[in-house]
Amino acid sequence: MHKFTNDLKIIYHLFILLYFYSAKLVGFFNKKAALFYKGRVNLFSKIESEISQIKPKGHKVIWIHSASVGEFEQARPIIENLRSSYSNLVIIVTFFSPSGYELRKNYNLADAVFYLPMDTYSNAKRFIHLISPDIAIFIKYEFWLNYLTVLKSNNIPTYVVSAIFRESQPFFKWWGGWYRSLLNKFDTIFVQDARSKELLSAINYANVVICGDTRFDRVHKITNTDVEIKPIKDFVGESFCVVAGSTWSMDESLIYDGLSSDISQDRFKFIIASHEVGEARITEIISRFNLEYVRFSEIPDDYSKEKYPNIYNKIFNSKIFIIDTIGILSVAYRYGDIAYIGGGFGAGIHNILEAATYGLPVIFGPKYHKFNEAINLVNLNGAFSVDSSNALKVIVQKLINDKEFYNNSSKSCLDYVFKNIGATDIVVKSIKEIVG
């Protein structure tokens, strides 16, 4: 067994190195892979330089790691809570993915934001020595062998937050001993639901706390802000509005086939925000729908009928509003009546809670079963899964035409979000016992 474990460690190490150098090759053809590789070239020099400037003597250091953008939204309420409670904390944020790092590298509540160095033992040892964390927090699915090993050997309290476990995962297979050993390196695992705790208990892991999902706290907070996006407000006016968020090409094809005739006939307004906002994707959307549109990026801050008559008229008369920038979708949902969330024809749906918190009934593709919130809202008739353009058209028309059905669906979403806030307080309470 010992030899088998060592063999797995060797295979893991080789895989990590192969992943890194493969990104260099793929980067010649793929921008995301190029960012992944380039972001880690001379990374330790960047870390050493920045850390030397942000570690006042006596300050506690909190390290929070997220894979990408979605996981960061789960980390964010924790960071905000800690920052408002303590003035003597150093908060260091890391990302694995370029999409997370590039979007949040200037996040103002973190003292430093870095790419996570590749998970070799020497990298992990060097990184943890440099930042000297008092607490390490991993979000949801982050199980890095060498980082967890070094943290454990240095007796640094380590948590995973908003985790969710399923029977299909390696931890619960007869051959999953190596994976189970990773769990023992955490001091506490904060899980989203009772089923996750039951699965962990069945493999004799006891340090589990059911806290829910911190994203509920994040999205609920957004609804209580008074942020306004005036161009979208003017575009929607008094119209019924469908917001399609984080869409991919397959989602847009489904929407076009199912809803374009209704959009063209002004039965409702339509807002679309692609998961990727590069010019090629925006051009694809414009070409596919071939309807009057306005892009968020082309609207001046001080637009008015007198100053910019063409843009002004375009905002009010277009059939489609294209969000071609990052960071405003979560607020844009407040102007909608129904949300379509992308990703359900690929790896899995994107964040549906950002829409549900406003009481928008949510629609998505068939691949949603890894997401508790989606399963629960489908069961509550607050969300609906579709696998064809006709199914999409049917549910949208029912929500538009059947007011009682719509109101019940909307209320299900509002109630579900409200009942699930509070995870952040549970997590932070444990952290505060260490921070002091």
Coordinates of C-alpha atoms in Angstrom, one line a residue:
M1 CA 0.0 0.0 0.0
H2 CA 2.9 2.4 0.9
K3 CA 4.4 1.7 -2.6
F4 CA 1.1 2.3 -4.2
T5 CA 0.7 5.6 -2.4
N6 CA 4.2 6.7 -3.5
D7 CA 3.5 5.7 -7.1
L8 CA 0.4 7.9 -7.0
K9 CA 2.4 10.8 -5.7
I10 CA 4.9 10.5 -8.5
I11 CA 2.1 10.3 -11.1
Y12 CA 0.5 13.3 -9.5
H13 CA 3.7 15.3 -9.6
L14 CA 4.3 14.4 -13.3
F15 CA 0.7 15.4 -14.1
I16 CA 1.2 18.8 -12.5
L17 CA 4.3 19.4 -14.5
L18 CA 2.8 18.1 -17.7
Y19 CA -0.3 20.4 -17.2
F20 CA 2.0 23.4 -16.8
Y21 CA 4.1 22.9 -19.8
S22 CA 1.2 21.8 -21.9
A23 CA -0.4 25.2 -21.2
K24 CA 2.7 26.8 -22.7
L25 CA 2.2 24.9 -26.0
V26 CA -1.6 25.3 -26.1
G27 CA -1.0 29.0 -25.3
F28 CA 0.1 29.6 -28.9
F29 CA -3.5 28.9 -30.0
N30 CA -5.5 29.7 -26.8
K31 CA -5.5 33.0 -24.9
K32 CA -6.6 31.5 -21.6
A33 CA -3.9 28.8 -21.7
A34 CA -1.3 31.6 -22.5
L35 CA -2.4 33.6 -19.5
F36 CA -2.3 30.5 -17.3
Y37 CA 1.4 29.9 -18.3
K38 CA 2.6 33.5 -18.5
G39 CA 1.0 34.3 -15.2
R40 CA 3.2 31.7 -13.5
V41 CA 6.5 32.7 -15.1
N42 CA 8.6 34.5 -12.5
L43 CA 5.7 34.2 -10.2
F44 CA 7.8 33.8 -7.0
S45 CA 9.6 37.0 -7.7
K46 CA 6.3 38.9 -7.8
I47 CA 5.1 37.2 -4.6
E48 CA 8.4 38.0 -2.8
S49 CA 8.2 41.6 -3.9
E50 CA 4.6 42.2 -2.9
I51 CA 4.7 40.2 0.4
S52 CA 7.7 42.2 1.7
Q53 CA 5.5 45.3 1.5
I54 CA 2.3 44.1 3.1
K55 CA 3.1 42.2 6.2
P56 CA 3.1 44.5 9.2
K57 CA 4.5 42.9 12.3
G58 CA 1.9 41.3 14.5
H59 CA -0.8 41.1 11.8
K60 CA -2.6 37.8 11.2
V61 CA -2.4 36.5 7.6
I62 CA -5.5 34.8 6.0
W63 CA -4.9 32.9 2.8
I64 CA -8.0 32.3 0.7
H65 CA -7.8 30.2 -2.5
S66 CA -10.5 30.0 -5.2
A67 CA -10.3 28.0 -8.4
S68 CA -12.0 30.7 -10.5
V69 CA -14.7 33.4 -10.6
G70 CA -17.6 31.3 -9.3
E71 CA -15.7 30.0 -6.3
F72 CA -14.5 33.6 -5.6
E73 CA -18.1 34.6 -5.2
Q74 CA -18.3 32.1 -2.4
A75 CA -15.1 33.5 -0.8
R76 CA -16.1 37.1 -1.1
P77 CA -18.7 37.3 1.8
I78 CA -16.0 35.8 4.1
I79 CA -13.4 38.4 3.0
E80 CA -15.9 41.2 3.4
N81 CA -16.9 40.1 6.8
L82 CA -13.4 39.7 8.1
R83 CA -12.3 43.0 6.6
S84 CA -15.1 44.9 8.3
S85 CA -14.4 43.1 11.6
Y86 CA -10.6 43.4 11.8
S87 CA -8.1 46.2 10.9
N88 CA -5.1 44.1 11.6
L89 CA -5.5 41.3 9.0
V90 CA -3.5 40.6 5.9
I91 CA -5.7 38.9 3.3
I92 CA -4.0 37.0 0.5
V93 CA -6.2 35.7 -2.4
T94 CA -5.0 33.1 -5.0
F95 CA -6.6 31.7 -8.1
F96 CA -5.9 28.7 -10.2
S97 CA -7.7 29.9 -13.3
P98 CA -6.9 33.0 -15.5
S99 CA -10.6 33.9 -15.7
G100 CA -10.6 34.4 -11.9
Y101 CA -7.2 36.1 -11.6
E102 CA -7.6 38.4 -14.5
L103 CA -11.0 39.6 -13.3
R104 CA -10.1 40.0 -9.6
K105 CA -6.4 40.8 -9.6
N106 CA -7.2 44.3 -8.4
Y107 CA -9.7 43.3 -5.8
N108 CA -9.6 46.1 -3.3
L109 CA -10.3 44.1 -0.1
A110 CA -7.4 41.8 -0.6
D111 CA -3.8 42.9 0.3
A112 CA -2.4 40.8 -2.5
V113 CA -3.8 38.6 -5.3
F114 CA -1.7 36.0 -7.0
Y115 CA -1.9 33.0 -9.3
L116 CA -1.5 29.8 -7.3
P117 CA 2.0 28.4 -8.0
M118 CA 1.7 24.9 -9.5
D119 CA 1.2 22.2 -6.8
T120 CA 4.7 20.7 -6.5
Y121 CA 6.1 20.1 -3.0
S122 CA 8.9 22.6 -3.5
N123 CA 6.5 25.3 -4.7
A124 CA 4.1 24.6 -1.9
K125 CA 6.8 24.8 0.7
R126 CA 8.2 28.0 -0.7
F127 CA 4.9 29.7 -1.1
I128 CA 3.7 28.9 2.4
H129 CA 7.0 30.0 3.8
L130 CA 6.7 33.4 2.0
I131 CA 3.2 34.3 3.0
S132 CA 3.3 32.6 6.4
P133 CA -0.5 32.2 6.8
D134 CA -2.2 31.8 10.1
I135 CA -5.2 30.3 8.5
A136 CA -5.8 28.8 5.0
I137 CA -9.2 28.6 3.4
F138 CA -9.9 26.6 0.2
I139 CA -13.2 27.1 -1.5
K140 CA -15.5 24.2 -2.6
Y141 CA -13.5 21.7 -4.6
E142 CA -9.8 22.6 -4.0
F143 CA -7.8 19.6 -2.9
W144 CA -4.1 20.3 -3.6
L145 CA -1.9 17.5 -2.3
N146 CA 1.3 19.4 -1.6
Y147 CA -0.2 22.6 -0.3
L148 CA -2.4 20.6 2.1
T149 CA 0.6 18.5 3.2
V150 CA 2.8 21.5 3.9
L151 CA 0.0 23.3 5.7
K152 CA -0.6 20.2 7.9
S153 CA 3.1 19.7 8.7
N154 CA 3.3 23.4 9.8
N155 CA 0.1 23.0 12.0
I156 CA -1.6 25.8 10.1
P157 CA -5.5 25.6 10.6
T158 CA -6.9 24.7 7.2
Y159 CA -10.5 24.7 6.1
V160 CA -12.5 24.0 3.0
V161 CA -15.7 26.1 2.7
S162 CA -19.0 25.6 0.8
A163 CA -17.9 22.1 -0.2
I164 CA -20.4 19.6 -1.6
F165 CA -19.8 15.9 -1.9
R166 CA -21.5 13.3 -4.1
E167 CA -21.3 9.5 -4.1
S168 CA -19.7 9.5 -7.5
Q169 CA -16.5 11.2 -6.2
P170 CA -13.3 9.2 -5.7
F171 CA -13.4 9.8 -1.9
F172 CA -16.2 7.3 -1.6
K173 CA -14.9 4.6 -3.9
W174 CA -13.1 1.4 -2.6
W175 CA -10.0 2.5 -4.4
G176 CA -10.2 6.1 -3.1
G177 CA -7.9 5.8 -0.1
W178 CA -5.4 8.3 -1.5
Y179 CA -8.2 10.8 -2.0
R180 CA -9.6 10.3 1.4
S181 CA -6.1 11.0 2.9
L182 CA -6.5 14.6 1.5
L183 CA -9.6 15.1 3.6
N184 CA -7.7 14.4 6.8
K185 CA -5.4 17.4 6.2
F186 CA -8.3 19.8 6.8
D187 CA -9.1 20.9 10.3
T188 CA -12.8 21.5 9.4
I189 CA -14.8 20.9 6.3
F190 CA -17.8 23.3 5.9
V191 CA -20.3 21.6 3.7
Q192 CA -23.4 22.9 1.9
D193 CA -25.9 20.1 2.9
A194 CA -26.7 17.2 5.2
R195 CA -26.0 14.6 2.5
S196 CA -22.4 15.7 2.2
K197 CA -22.0 15.3 5.9
E198 CA -23.5 11.8 5.8
L199 CA -21.1 10.8 3.0
L200 CA -18.1 12.0 5.0
S201 CA -19.4 10.4 8.2
A202 CA -19.6 7.1 6.3
I203 CA -15.8 7.2 5.7
N204 CA -15.2 8.2 9.3
Y205 CA -14.5 11.9 8.7
A206 CA -16.0 13.7 11.7
N207 CA -14.8 17.3 11.5
V208 CA -17.7 18.5 9.4
V209 CA -20.0 21.5 9.8
I210 CA -23.1 22.1 7.7
C211 CA -23.1 25.8 6.9
G212 CA -24.8 26.0 3.5
D213 CA -23.5 28.0 0.6
T214 CA -21.9 31.5 1.2
R215 CA -23.1 32.6 -2.2
F216 CA -26.5 33.1 -0.8
D217 CA -25.1 35.8 1.5
R218 CA -23.3 37.4 -1.5
V219 CA -26.3 37.6 -3.8
H220 CA -28.7 38.7 -1.0
K221 CA -26.3 41.6 -0.2
I222 CA -26.4 42.6 -3.9
T223 CA -30.1 43.1 -3.8
N224 CA -29.8 45.5 -0.9
T225 CA -27.5 47.9 -2.8
D226 CA -28.8 50.9 -4.6
V227 CA -26.5 50.4 -7.7
E228 CA -28.3 51.4 -10.8
I229 CA -27.4 50.7 -14.5
K230 CA -29.3 53.5 -16.2
P231 CA -28.9 52.4 -19.8
I232 CA -30.4 49.0 -19.0
K233 CA -33.1 50.7 -16.9
D234 CA -34.0 52.9 -19.9
F235 CA -33.8 50.0 -22.4
V236 CA -36.2 47.9 -20.4
G237 CA -38.7 50.6 -19.4
E238 CA -42.0 49.1 -18.6
S239 CA -41.5 46.0 -20.8
F240 CA -41.4 42.4 -19.8
C241 CA -37.7 41.4 -20.0
V242 CA -35.8 38.1 -20.4
V243 CA -32.1 38.2 -19.2
A244 CA -29.8 35.6 -20.6
G245 CA -26.6 35.4 -18.5
S246 CA -23.3 33.7 -18.9
T247 CA -24.3 32.1 -22.2
W248 CA -22.4 29.9 -24.6
S249 CA -22.9 29.4 -28.3
M250 CA -25.2 26.4 -27.7
D251 CA -27.4 28.4 -25.4
E252 CA -27.6 31.3 -27.9
S253 CA -28.6 28.8 -30.6
L254 CA -31.4 27.5 -28.4
I255 CA -32.6 31.0 -27.5
Y256 CA -32.5 32.1 -31.1
D257 CA -34.6 29.1 -32.3
G258 CA -37.0 29.4 -29.4
L259 CA -37.4 33.1 -28.7
S260 CA -36.2 35.3 -31.6
S261 CA -39.6 35.6 -33.2
D262 CA -41.0 36.9 -29.9
I263 CA -38.1 39.3 -29.5
S264 CA -38.5 40.6 -33.1
Q265 CA -42.2 41.2 -32.5
D266 CA -41.6 43.2 -29.3
R267 CA -43.3 40.7 -27.0
F268 CA -40.6 41.3 -24.5
K269 CA -37.2 42.9 -24.2
F270 CA -34.1 40.8 -24.3
I271 CA -30.7 41.3 -22.5
I272 CA -27.8 38.9 -23.2
A273 CA -24.4 38.6 -21.5
S274 CA -22.1 36.0 -22.9
H275 CA -19.8 34.0 -20.6
E276 CA -16.9 35.4 -22.7
V277 CA -17.0 39.0 -23.9
G278 CA -14.3 38.9 -26.5
E279 CA -15.1 40.6 -29.8
A280 CA -15.4 37.3 -31.6
R281 CA -18.2 36.2 -29.3
I282 CA -20.0 39.5 -29.4
T283 CA -19.9 39.5 -33.2
E284 CA -21.3 35.9 -33.2
I285 CA -24.3 37.0 -31.1
I286 CA -24.9 40.0 -33.3
S287 CA -24.8 37.9 -36.4
R288 CA -27.0 35.1 -35.0
F289 CA -29.9 37.3 -33.9
N290 CA -29.6 39.9 -36.7
L291 CA -31.9 42.3 -34.8
E292 CA -31.7 45.9 -33.6
Y293 CA -29.2 45.9 -30.7
V294 CA -27.3 48.2 -28.5
R295 CA -24.0 47.4 -26.8
F296 CA -23.2 48.5 -23.3
S297 CA -19.7 49.5 -24.2
E298 CA -20.9 52.0 -26.9
I299 CA -23.0 54.0 -24.4
P300 CA -21.3 57.2 -23.0
D301 CA -21.7 57.8 -19.3
D302 CA -23.5 61.1 -20.0
Y303 CA -25.7 60.0 -22.8
S304 CA -28.8 62.2 -23.4
K305 CA -31.2 62.8 -26.2
E306 CA -29.7 66.2 -26.9
K307 CA -26.0 65.2 -26.7
Y308 CA -26.1 61.7 -28.2
P309 CA -29.4 61.4 -30.1
N310 CA -28.4 58.3 -32.1
I311 CA -27.3 56.4 -29.0
Y312 CA -30.2 57.6 -27.0
N313 CA -32.7 56.4 -29.6
K314 CA -30.8 53.1 -30.0
I315 CA -31.2 52.4 -26.3
F316 CA -34.9 53.0 -26.3
N317 CA -35.7 51.3 -29.7
S318 CA -33.4 48.3 -29.8
K319 CA -34.7 44.8 -29.3
I320 CA -31.6 43.4 -27.7
F321 CA -29.2 44.8 -25.1
I322 CA -25.8 43.2 -25.3
I323 CA -23.7 43.3 -22.1
D324 CA -20.2 43.2 -23.5
T325 CA -18.3 43.9 -20.3
I326 CA -17.5 42.0 -17.1
G327 CA -19.0 42.8 -13.6
I328 CA -22.5 44.2 -14.1
L329 CA -24.6 41.0 -14.8
S330 CA -25.4 40.4 -11.2
V331 CA -27.0 43.9 -11.0
A332 CA -28.5 43.7 -14.5
Y333 CA -30.8 40.8 -13.3
R334 CA -32.8 43.3 -11.2
Y335 CA -34.2 44.8 -14.4
G336 CA -35.4 41.4 -15.7
D337 CA -38.5 39.2 -15.2
I338 CA -37.1 35.8 -16.3
A339 CA -33.5 34.6 -16.4
Y340 CA -31.9 32.1 -18.7
I341 CA -28.6 30.9 -17.3
G342 CA -26.0 29.5 -19.6
G343 CA -23.7 26.5 -19.3
G344 CA -26.4 23.8 -19.1
F345 CA -25.3 22.2 -22.4
G346 CA -21.6 22.0 -21.4
A347 CA -19.8 21.4 -18.1
G348 CA -22.6 22.7 -16.0
I349 CA -24.7 25.8 -15.4
H350 CA -23.4 29.1 -14.1
N351 CA -24.6 31.1 -11.1
I352 CA -28.4 31.0 -10.9
L353 CA -28.6 32.6 -7.5
E354 CA -27.7 36.0 -8.8
A355 CA -31.0 35.9 -10.7
A356 CA -33.1 34.0 -8.2
T357 CA -32.3 36.5 -5.4
Y358 CA -34.4 39.1 -7.4
G359 CA -37.3 36.7 -7.7
L360 CA -36.6 35.9 -11.3
P361 CA -37.8 32.4 -12.4
V362 CA -34.7 30.7 -13.8
I363 CA -34.3 28.5 -16.9
F364 CA -31.3 26.5 -17.9
G365 CA -30.1 23.5 -19.9
P366 CA -30.2 19.8 -18.9
K367 CA -26.8 19.6 -17.2
Y368 CA -27.6 20.9 -13.7
H369 CA -27.5 17.9 -11.4
K370 CA -24.2 18.8 -9.7
F371 CA -25.8 22.0 -8.3
N372 CA -27.9 21.8 -5.2
E373 CA -29.5 25.1 -5.7
A374 CA -30.6 24.1 -9.2
I375 CA -32.1 20.8 -8.1
N376 CA -33.9 22.4 -5.2
L377 CA -35.4 25.2 -7.2
V378 CA -36.5 22.8 -10.0
N379 CA -38.3 20.9 -7.2
L380 CA -39.9 24.1 -6.0
N381 CA -41.0 25.2 -9.5
G382 CA -38.7 28.2 -9.2
A383 CA -36.4 26.9 -11.9
F384 CA -37.0 25.0 -15.1
S385 CA -34.6 22.8 -17.2
V386 CA -35.1 22.7 -21.0
D387 CA -33.4 20.6 -23.6
S388 CA -34.9 22.1 -26.8
S389 CA -35.9 25.4 -28.2
N390 CA -39.5 24.4 -28.2
A391 CA -39.4 23.6 -24.5
L392 CA -37.8 27.0 -23.9
K393 CA -40.5 28.7 -25.8
V394 CA -43.3 26.8 -23.9
I395 CA -42.0 27.7 -20.5
V396 CA -41.3 31.4 -21.3
Q397 CA -44.8 31.8 -22.7
K398 CA -46.4 30.1 -19.7
L399 CA -44.4 32.4 -17.4
I400 CA -45.5 35.5 -19.4
N401 CA -49.1 34.5 -19.8
D402 CA -50.0 32.8 -16.5
K403 CA -49.6 35.4 -13.8
E404 CA -50.4 33.1 -10.9
F405 CA -47.8 30.6 -12.2
Y406 CA -45.2 33.3 -12.6
N407 CA -45.9 34.8 -9.1
N408 CA -45.6 31.4 -7.5
S409 CA -42.3 30.7 -9.3
S410 CA -40.9 34.1 -8.4
K411 CA -41.9 33.7 -4.7
S412 CA -40.2 30.2 -4.6
C413 CA -36.9 31.8 -5.7
L414 CA -37.2 34.7 -3.2
D415 CA -38.1 32.4 -0.3
Y416 CA -35.4 29.9 -1.2
V417 CA -32.6 32.5 -1.2
F418 CA -33.8 34.1 2.0
K419 CA -34.0 30.8 3.9
N420 CA -30.5 29.9 3.0
I421 CA -28.5 33.0 4.0
G422 CA -26.2 32.8 7.0
A423 CA -23.4 30.5 5.9
T424 CA -20.8 33.2 6.2
D425 CA -21.5 33.8 9.9
I426 CA -21.0 30.2 10.7
V427 CA -17.6 30.0 8.9
V428 CA -16.3 33.4 10.2
K429 CA -17.2 32.4 13.8
S430 CA -14.7 29.6 13.6
I431 CA -12.1 31.8 12.0
K432 CA -12.5 34.5 14.6
E433 CA -11.6 32.1 17.4
I434 CA -8.1 31.9 15.8
V435 CA -7.8 35.5 14.7
G436 CA -8.7 36.6 18.2

